[in-house]
PDB file of C-alpha atoms in Angstrom:
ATOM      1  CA  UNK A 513      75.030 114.295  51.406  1.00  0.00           C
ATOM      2  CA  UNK A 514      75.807 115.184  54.595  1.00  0.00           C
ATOM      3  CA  UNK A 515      72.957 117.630  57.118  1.00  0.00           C
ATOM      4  CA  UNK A 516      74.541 121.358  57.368  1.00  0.00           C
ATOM      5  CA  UNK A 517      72.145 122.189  59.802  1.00  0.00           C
ATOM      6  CA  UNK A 518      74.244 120.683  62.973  1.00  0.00           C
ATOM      7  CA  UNK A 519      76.445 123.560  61.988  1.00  0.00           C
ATOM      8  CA  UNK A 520      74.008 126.458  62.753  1.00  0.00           C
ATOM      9  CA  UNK A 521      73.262 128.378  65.926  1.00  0.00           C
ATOM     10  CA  UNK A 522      69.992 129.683  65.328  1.00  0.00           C
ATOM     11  CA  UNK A 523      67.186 128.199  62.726  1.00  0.00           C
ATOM     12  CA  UNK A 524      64.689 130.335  61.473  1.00  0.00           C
ATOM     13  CA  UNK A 525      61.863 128.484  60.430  1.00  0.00           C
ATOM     14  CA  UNK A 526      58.158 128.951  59.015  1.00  0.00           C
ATOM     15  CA  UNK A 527      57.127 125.579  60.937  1.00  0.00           C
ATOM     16  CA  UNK A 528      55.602 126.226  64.158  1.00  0.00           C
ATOM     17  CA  UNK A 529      53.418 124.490  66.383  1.00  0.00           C
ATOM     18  CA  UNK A 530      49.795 126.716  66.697  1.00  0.00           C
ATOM     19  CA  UNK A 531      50.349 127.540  70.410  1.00  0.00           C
ATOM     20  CA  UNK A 532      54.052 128.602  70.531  1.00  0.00           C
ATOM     21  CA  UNK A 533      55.356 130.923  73.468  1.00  0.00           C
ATOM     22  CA  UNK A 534      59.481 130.121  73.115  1.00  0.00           C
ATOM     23  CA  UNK A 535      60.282 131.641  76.028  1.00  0.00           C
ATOM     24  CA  UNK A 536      64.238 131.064  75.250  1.00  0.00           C
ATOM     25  CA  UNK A 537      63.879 132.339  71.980  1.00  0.00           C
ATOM     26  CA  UNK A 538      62.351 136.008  73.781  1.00  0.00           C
ATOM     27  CA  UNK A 539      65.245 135.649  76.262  1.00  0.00           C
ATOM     28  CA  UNK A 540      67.389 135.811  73.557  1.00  0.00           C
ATOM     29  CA  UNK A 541      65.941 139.329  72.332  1.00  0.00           C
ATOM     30  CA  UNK A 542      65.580 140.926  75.677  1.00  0.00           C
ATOM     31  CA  UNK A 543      67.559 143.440  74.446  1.00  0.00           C
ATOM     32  CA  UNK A 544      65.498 144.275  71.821  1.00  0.00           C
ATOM     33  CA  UNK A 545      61.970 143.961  73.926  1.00  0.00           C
ATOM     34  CA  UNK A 546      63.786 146.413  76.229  1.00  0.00           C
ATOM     35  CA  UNK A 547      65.006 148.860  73.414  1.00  0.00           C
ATOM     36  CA  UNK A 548      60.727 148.457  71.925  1.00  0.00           C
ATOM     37  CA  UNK A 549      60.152 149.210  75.361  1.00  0.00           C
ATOM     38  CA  UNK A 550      62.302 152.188  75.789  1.00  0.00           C
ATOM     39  CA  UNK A 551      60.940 153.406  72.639  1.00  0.00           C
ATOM     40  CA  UNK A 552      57.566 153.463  73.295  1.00  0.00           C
ATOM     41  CA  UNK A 553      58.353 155.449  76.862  1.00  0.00           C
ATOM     42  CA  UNK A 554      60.947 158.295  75.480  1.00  0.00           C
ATOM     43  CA  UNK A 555      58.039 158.440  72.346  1.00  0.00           C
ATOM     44  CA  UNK A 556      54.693 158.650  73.646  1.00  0.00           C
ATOM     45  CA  UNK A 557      54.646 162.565  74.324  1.00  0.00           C
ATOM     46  CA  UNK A 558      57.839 163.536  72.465  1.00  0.00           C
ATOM     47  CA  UNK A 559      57.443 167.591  70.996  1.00  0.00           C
ATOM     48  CA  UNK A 560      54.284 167.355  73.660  1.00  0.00           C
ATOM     49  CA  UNK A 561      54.124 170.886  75.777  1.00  0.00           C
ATOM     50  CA  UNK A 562      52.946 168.998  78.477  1.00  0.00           C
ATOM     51  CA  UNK A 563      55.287 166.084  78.299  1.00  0.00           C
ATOM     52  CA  UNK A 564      54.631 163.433  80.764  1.00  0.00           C
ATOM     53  CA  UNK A 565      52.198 165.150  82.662  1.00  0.00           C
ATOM     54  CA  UNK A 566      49.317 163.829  80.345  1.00  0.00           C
ATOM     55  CA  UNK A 567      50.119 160.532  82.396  1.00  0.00           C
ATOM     56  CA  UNK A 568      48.287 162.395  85.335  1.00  0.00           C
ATOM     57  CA  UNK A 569      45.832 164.798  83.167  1.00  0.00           C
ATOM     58  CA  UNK A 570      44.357 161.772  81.733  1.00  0.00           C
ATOM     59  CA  UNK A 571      42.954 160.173  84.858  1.00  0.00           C
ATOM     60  CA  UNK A 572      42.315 162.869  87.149  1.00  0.00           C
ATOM     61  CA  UNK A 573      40.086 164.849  84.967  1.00  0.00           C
ATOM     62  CA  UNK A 574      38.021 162.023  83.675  1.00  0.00           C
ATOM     63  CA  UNK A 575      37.258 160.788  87.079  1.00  0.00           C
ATOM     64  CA  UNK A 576      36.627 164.473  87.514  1.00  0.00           C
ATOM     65  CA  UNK A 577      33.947 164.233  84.646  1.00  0.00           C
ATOM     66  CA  UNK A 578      32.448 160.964  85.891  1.00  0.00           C
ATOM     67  CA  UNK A 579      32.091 162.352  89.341  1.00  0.00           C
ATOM     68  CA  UNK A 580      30.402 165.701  88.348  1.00  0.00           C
ATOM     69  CA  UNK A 581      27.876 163.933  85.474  1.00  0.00           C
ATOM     70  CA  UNK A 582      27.282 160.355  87.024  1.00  0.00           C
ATOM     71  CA  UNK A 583      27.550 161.255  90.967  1.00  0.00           C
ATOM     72  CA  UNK A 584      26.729 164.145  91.332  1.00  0.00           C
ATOM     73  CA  UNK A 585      24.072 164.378  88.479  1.00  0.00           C
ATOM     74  CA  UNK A 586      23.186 161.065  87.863  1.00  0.00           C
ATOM     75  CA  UNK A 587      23.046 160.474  91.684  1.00  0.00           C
ATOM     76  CA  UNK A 588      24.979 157.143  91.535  1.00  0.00           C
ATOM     77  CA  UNK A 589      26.314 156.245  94.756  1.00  0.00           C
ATOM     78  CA  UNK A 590      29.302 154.823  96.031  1.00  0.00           C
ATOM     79  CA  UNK A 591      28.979 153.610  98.734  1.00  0.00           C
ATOM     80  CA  UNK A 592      28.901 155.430 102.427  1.00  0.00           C
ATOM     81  CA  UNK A 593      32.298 157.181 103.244  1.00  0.00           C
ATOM     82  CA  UNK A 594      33.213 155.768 100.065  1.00  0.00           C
ATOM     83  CA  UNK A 595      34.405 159.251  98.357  1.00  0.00           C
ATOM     84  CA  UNK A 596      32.886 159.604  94.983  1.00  0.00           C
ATOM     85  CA  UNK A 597      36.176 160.893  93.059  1.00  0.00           C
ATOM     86  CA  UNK A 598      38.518 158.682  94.820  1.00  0.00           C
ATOM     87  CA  UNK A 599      36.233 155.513  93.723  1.00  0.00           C
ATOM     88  CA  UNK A 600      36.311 156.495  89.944  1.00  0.00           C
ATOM     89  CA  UNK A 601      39.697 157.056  90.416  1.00  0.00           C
ATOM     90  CA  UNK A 602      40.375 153.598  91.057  1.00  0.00           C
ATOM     91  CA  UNK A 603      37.959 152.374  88.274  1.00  0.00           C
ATOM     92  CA  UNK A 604      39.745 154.784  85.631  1.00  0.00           C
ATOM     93  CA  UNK A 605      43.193 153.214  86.965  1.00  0.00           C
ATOM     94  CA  UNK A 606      43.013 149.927  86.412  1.00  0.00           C
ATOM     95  CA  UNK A 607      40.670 150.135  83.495  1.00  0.00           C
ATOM     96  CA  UNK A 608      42.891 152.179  81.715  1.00  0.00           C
ATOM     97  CA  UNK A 609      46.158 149.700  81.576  1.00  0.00           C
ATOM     98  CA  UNK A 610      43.804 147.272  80.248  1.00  0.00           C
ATOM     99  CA  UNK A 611      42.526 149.551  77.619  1.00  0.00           C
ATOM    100  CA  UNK A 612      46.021 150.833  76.922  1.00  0.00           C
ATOM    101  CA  UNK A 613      47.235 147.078  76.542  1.00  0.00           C
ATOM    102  CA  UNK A 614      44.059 146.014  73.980  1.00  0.00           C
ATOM    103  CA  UNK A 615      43.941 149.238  72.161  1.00  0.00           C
ATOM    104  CA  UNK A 616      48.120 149.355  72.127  1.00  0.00           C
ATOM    105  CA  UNK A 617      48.465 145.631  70.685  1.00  0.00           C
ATOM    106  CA  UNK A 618      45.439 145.622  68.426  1.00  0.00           C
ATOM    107  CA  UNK A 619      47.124 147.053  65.669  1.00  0.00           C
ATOM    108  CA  UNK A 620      50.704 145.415  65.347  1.00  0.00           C
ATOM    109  CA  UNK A 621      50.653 143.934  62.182  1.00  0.00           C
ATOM    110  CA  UNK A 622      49.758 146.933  60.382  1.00  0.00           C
ATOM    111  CA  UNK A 623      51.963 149.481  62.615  1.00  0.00           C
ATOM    112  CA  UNK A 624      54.842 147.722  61.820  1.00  0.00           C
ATOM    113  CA  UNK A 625      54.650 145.894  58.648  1.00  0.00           C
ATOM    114  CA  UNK A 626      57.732 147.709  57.280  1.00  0.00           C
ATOM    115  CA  UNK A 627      60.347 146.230  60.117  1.00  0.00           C
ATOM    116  CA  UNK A 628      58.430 142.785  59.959  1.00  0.00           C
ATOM    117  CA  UNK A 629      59.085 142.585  56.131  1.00  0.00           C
ATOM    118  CA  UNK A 630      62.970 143.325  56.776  1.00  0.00           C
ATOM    119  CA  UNK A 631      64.257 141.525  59.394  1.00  0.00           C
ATOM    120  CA  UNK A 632      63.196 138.472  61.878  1.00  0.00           C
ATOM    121  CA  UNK A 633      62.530 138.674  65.400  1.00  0.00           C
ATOM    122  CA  UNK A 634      60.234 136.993  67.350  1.00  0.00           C
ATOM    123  CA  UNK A 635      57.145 139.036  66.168  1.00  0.00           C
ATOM    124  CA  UNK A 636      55.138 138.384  69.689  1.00  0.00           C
ATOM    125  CA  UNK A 637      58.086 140.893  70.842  1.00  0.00           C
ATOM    126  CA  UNK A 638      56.536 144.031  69.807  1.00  0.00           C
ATOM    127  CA  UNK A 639      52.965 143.179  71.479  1.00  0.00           C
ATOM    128  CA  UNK A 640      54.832 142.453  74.570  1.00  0.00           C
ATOM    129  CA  UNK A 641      56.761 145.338  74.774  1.00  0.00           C
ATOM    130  CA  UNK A 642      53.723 147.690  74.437  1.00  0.00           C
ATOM    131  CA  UNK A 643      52.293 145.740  77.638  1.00  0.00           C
ATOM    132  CA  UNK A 644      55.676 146.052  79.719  1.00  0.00           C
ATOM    133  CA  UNK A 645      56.151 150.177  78.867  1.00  0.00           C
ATOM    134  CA  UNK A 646      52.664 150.698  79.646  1.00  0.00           C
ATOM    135  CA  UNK A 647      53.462 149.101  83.538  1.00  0.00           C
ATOM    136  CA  UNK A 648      54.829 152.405  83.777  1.00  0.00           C
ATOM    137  CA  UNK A 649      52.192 154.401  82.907  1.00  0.00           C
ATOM    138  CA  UNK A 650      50.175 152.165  85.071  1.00  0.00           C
ATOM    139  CA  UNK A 651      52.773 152.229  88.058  1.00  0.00           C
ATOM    140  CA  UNK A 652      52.789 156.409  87.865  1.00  0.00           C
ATOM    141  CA  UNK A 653      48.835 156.723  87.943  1.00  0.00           C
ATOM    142  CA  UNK A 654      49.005 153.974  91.314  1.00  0.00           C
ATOM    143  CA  UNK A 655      50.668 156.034  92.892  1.00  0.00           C
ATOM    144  CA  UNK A 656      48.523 158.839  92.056  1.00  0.00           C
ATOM    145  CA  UNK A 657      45.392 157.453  93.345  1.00  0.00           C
ATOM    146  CA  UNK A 658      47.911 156.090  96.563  1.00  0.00           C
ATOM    147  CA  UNK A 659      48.345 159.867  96.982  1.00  0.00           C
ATOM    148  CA  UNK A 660      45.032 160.435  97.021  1.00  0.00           C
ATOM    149  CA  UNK A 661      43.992 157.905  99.425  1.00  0.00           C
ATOM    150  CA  UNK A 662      46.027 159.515 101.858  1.00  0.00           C
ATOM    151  CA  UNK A 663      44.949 162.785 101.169  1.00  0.00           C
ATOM    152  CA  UNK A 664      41.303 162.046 101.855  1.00  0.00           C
ATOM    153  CA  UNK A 665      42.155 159.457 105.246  1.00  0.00           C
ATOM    154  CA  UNK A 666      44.103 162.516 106.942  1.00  0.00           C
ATOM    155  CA  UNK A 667      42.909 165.779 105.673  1.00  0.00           C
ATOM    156  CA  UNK A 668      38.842 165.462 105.120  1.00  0.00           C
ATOM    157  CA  UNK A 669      38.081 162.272 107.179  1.00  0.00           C
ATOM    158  CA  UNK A 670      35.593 161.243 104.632  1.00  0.00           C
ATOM    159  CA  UNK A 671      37.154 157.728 104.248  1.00  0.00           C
ATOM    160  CA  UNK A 672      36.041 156.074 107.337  1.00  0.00           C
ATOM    161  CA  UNK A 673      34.799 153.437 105.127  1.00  0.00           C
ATOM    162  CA  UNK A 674      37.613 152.757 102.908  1.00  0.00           C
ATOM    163  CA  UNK A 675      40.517 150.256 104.003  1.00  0.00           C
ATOM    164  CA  UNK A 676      42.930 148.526 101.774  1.00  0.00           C
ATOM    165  CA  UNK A 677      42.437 144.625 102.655  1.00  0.00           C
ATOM    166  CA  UNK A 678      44.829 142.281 103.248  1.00  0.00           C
ATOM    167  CA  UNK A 679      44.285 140.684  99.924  1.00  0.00           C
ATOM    168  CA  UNK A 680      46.280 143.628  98.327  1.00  0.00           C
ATOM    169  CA  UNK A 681      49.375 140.847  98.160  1.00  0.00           C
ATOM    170  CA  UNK A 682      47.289 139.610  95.210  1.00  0.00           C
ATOM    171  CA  UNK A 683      47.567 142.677  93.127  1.00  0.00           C
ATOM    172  CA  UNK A 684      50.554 141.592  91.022  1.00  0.00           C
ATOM    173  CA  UNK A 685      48.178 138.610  90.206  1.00  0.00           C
ATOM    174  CA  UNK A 686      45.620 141.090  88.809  1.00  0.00           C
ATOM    175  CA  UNK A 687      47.648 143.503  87.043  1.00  0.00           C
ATOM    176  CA  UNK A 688      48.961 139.743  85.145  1.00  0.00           C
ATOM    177  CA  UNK A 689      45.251 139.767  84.480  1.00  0.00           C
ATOM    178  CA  UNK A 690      44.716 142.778  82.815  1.00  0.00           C
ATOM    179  CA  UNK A 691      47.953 142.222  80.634  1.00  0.00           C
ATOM    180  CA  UNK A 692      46.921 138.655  79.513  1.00  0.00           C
ATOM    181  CA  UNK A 693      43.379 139.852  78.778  1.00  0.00           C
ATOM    182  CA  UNK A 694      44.506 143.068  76.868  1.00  0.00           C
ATOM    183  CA  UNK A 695      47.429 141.427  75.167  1.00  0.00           C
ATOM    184  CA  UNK A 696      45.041 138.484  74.068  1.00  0.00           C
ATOM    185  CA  UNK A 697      42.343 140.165  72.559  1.00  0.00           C
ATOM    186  CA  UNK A 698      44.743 142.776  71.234  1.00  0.00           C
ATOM    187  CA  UNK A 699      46.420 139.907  69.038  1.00  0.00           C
ATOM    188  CA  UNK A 700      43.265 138.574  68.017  1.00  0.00           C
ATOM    189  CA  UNK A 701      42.046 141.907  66.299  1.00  0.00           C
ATOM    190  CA  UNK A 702      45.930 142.894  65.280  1.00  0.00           C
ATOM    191  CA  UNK A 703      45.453 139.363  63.221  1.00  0.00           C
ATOM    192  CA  UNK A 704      42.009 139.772  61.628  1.00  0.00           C
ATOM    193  CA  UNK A 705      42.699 143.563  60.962  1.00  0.00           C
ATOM    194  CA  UNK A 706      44.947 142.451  57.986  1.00  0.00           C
ATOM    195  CA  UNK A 707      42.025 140.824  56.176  1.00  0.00           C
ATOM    196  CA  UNK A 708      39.316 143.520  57.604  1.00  0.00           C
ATOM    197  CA  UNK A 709      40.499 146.880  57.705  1.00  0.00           C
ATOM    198  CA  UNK A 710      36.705 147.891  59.171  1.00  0.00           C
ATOM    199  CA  UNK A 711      37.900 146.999  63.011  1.00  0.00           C
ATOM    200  CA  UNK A 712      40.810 149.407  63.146  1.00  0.00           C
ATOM    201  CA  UNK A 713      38.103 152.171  63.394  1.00  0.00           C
ATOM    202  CA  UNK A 714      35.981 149.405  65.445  1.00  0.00           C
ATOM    203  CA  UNK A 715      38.020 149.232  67.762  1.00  0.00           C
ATOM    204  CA  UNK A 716      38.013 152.963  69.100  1.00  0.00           C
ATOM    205  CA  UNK A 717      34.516 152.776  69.079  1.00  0.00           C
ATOM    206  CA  UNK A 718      34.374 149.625  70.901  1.00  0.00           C
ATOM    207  CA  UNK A 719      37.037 150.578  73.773  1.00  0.00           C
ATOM    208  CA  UNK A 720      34.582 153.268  74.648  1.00  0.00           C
ATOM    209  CA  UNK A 721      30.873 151.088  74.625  1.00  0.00           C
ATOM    210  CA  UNK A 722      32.764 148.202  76.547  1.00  0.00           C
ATOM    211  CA  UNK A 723      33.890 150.987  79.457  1.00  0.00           C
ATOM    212  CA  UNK A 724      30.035 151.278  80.176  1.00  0.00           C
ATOM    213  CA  UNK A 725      29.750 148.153  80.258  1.00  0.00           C
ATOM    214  CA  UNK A 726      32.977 147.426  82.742  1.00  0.00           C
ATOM    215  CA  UNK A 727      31.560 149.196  86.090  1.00  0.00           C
ATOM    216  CA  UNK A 728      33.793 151.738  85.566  1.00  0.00           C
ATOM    217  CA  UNK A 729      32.093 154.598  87.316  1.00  0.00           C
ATOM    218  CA  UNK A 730      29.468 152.728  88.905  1.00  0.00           C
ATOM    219  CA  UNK A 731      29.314 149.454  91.428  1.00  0.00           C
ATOM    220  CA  UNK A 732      28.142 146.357  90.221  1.00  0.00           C
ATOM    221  CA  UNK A 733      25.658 146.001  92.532  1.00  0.00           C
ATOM    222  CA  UNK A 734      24.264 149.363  91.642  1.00  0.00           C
ATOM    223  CA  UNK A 735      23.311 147.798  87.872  1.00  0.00           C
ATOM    224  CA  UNK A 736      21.729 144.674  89.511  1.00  0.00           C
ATOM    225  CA  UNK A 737      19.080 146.468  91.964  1.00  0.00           C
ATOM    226  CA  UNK A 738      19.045 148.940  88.440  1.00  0.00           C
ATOM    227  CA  UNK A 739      18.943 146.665  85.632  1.00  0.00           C
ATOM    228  CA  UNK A 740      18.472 143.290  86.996  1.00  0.00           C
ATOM    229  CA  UNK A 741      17.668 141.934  83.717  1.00  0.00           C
ATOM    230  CA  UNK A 742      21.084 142.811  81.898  1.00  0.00           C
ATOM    231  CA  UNK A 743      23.175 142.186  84.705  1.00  0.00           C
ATOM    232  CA  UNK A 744      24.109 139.188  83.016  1.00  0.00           C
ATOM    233  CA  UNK A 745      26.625 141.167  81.145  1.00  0.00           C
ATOM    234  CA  UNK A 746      28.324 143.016  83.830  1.00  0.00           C
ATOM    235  CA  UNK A 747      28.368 139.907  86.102  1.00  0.00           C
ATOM    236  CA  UNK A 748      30.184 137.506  83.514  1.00  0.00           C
ATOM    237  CA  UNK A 749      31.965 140.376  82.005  1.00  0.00           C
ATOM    238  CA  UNK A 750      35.946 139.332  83.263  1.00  0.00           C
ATOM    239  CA  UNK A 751      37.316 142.988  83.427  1.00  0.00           C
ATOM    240  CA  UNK A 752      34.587 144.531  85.172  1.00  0.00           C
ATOM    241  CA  UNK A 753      34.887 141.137  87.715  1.00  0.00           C
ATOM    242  CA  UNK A 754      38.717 142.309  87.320  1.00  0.00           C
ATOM    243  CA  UNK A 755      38.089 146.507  87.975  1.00  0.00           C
ATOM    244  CA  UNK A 756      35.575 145.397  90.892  1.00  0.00           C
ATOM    245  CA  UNK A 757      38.240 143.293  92.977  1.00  0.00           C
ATOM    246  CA  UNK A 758      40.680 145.939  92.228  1.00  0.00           C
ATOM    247  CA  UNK A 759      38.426 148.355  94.474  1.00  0.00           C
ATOM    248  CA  UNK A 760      37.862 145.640  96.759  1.00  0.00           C
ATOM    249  CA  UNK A 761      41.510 145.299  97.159  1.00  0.00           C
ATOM    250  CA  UNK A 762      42.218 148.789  97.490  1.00  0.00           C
ATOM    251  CA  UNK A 763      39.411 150.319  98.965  1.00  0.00           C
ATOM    252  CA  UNK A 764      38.134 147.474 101.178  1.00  0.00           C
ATOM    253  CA  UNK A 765      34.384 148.175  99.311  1.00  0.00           C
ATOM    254  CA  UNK A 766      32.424 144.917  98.056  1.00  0.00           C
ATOM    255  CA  UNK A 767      33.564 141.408  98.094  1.00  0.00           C
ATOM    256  CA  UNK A 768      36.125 139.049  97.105  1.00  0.00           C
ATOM    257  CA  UNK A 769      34.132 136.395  95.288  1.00  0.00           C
ATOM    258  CA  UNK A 770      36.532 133.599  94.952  1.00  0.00           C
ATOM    259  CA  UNK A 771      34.461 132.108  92.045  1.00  0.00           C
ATOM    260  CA  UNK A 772      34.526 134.873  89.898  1.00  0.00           C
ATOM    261  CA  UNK A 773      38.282 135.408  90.131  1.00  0.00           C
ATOM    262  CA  UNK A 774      38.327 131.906  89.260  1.00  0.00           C
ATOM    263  CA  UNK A 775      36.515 132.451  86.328  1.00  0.00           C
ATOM    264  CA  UNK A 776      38.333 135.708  85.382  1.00  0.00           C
ATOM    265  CA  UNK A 777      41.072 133.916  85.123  1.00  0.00           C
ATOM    266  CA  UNK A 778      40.518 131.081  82.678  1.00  0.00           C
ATOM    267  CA  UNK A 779      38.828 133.740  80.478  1.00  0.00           C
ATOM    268  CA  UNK A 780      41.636 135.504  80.562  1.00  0.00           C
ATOM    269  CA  UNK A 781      44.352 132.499  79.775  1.00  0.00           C
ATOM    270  CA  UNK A 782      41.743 131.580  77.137  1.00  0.00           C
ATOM    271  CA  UNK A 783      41.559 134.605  75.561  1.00  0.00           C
ATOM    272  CA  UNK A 784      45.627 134.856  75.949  1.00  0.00           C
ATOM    273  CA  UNK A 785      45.817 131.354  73.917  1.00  0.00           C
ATOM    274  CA  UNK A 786      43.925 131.867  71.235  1.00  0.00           C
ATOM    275  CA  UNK A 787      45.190 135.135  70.433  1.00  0.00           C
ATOM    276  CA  UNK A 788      48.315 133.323  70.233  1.00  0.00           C
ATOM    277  CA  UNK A 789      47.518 130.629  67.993  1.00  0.00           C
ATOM    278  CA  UNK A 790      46.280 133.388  65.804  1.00  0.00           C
ATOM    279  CA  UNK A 791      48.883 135.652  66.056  1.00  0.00           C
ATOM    280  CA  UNK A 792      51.506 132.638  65.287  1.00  0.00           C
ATOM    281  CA  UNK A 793      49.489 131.594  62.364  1.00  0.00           C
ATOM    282  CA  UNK A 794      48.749 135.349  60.858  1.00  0.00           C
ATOM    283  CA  UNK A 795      52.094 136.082  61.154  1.00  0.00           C
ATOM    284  CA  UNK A 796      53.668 133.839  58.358  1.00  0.00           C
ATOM    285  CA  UNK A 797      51.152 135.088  55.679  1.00  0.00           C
ATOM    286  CA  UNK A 798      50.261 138.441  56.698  1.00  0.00           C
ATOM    287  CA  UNK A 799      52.465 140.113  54.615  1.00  0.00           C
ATOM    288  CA  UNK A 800      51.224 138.922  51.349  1.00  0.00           C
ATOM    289  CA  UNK A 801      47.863 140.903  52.915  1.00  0.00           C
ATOM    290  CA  UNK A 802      48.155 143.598  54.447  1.00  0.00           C
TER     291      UNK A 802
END
């Protein structure tokens, strides 16, 4: 009998190997990852009153918060002619495309379990597409904390410690970072939330503990003269090594270690990987689950 499959473009097919990133195959459905991705922009604050604007409100008040309570209060310092808001600013920023990334992935599966039982597409599409639309969000609140840069170097002269390095070039490399951590570990918790329904409200929860544990609104060397004993965590924790070059980058304030990066990012390819394999192998069985 003769083999019909020489006559086919495309074949879909359940057998895959565990790690399994077609990139051809996603090529194929940019369209679609660019429709997801269009989606997800035009959605986010549709009927809002305030619209897009919460991209700014976000940020700017919470570094508000965190410079009133742990600043000002708390007494946490910065760093001289470091300004206090303009450093949480910077934390908040690139903290919060990672956190929009993990918490934005994490629950795939069960978001879209409806269009997943009806037609195929490559089902790492829809993760992806919630890391690309949220490079906007990401790109808007740069330029935000750009525009206040220069409003603190020219019009209070309290900056006379803060210089963007030259290192800044790298910054592409470091947003790729974020994505691969956030995507990762979002796939990993997308694929074990269809047997354990417990870590969608983990998750929330989690976000939130993990920020105070990401030097966020404080320098890490400020926890080791602190807490020398549980420094441990922040120092071999790869987003806060991730949020702490991202101020060194920007604001010129600590210290590249080249080690650290290093390690930052094989955690984060690791991560990235074995969310795949997961996500690959959840994906031809989830159904019958969730």
């Amino acid at each position: 009998m003769k083999n019909t499959d020489e006559h086919w473009l495309y074949v879909i097919s359940s057998q895959k190997k565990l790690i399994d990133f077609n990139f051809k195959e996603i090529w194929r459905y940019r369209d679609l990852l660019f429709l997801f991705v269009k989606r997800d922009i035009i959605t986010l604050y549709k009927q809002t009153v305030l619209g897009p604007l919460w991209y700014l409100i976000q940020p700017l008040f919470t570094s508000l918060i965190f410079t009133l309570i742990f600043n000002n209060l708390a007494d946490i310092p910065t760093g001289e002619g470091v300004p206090n808001f303009l450093f949480n600013l910077a934390g908040i920023t690139s903290w919060n495309y990672f956190k929009d990334c993990l918490v934005g992935t994490s629950d795939t599966f069960k978001k879209n379990e409806n269009i997943f039982g009806k037609v195929y597409f490559p089902r790492v599409i829809m993760p992806m597409s919630v890391v690309v639309s949220n490079l906007l969000k990401f790109g808007i609140q740069l330029l935000v904390f750009i525009g206040f840069y220069i409003y603190y170097l020219y019009f209070t002269g309290e900056t006379y410690s803060v210089l963007p390095q030259s290192t800044i070039v790298f910054l592409p490399l470091l947003i790729g970072l974020m994505a691969l951590l956030g995507l990762g570990l979002g796939m990993i918790i997308s694929s074990m939330t269809t047997k354990y329904r417990d870590l969608t409200f983990l998750v929330q929860f989690g976000v939130q503990l993990l920020m105070y544990g990401s030097a966020v609104m404080y320098p890490m060397s400020y926890f080791k003269d602190k807490l020398p004993n549980y420094y441990w965590f922040i120092e071999w924790n790869p987003i806060a090594i991730i949020i702490e070059l991202f101020r060194t980058m920007a604001l010129g304030i600590g210290s590249l270690d080249i080690y650290k990066l290093t390690y930052a990012v094989i955690i984060s390819f690791i991560v990235f990987l074995i969310g795949l394999v997961i996500f690959n192998k959840t994906e031809k069985s989830f159904i019958d689950t969730i």
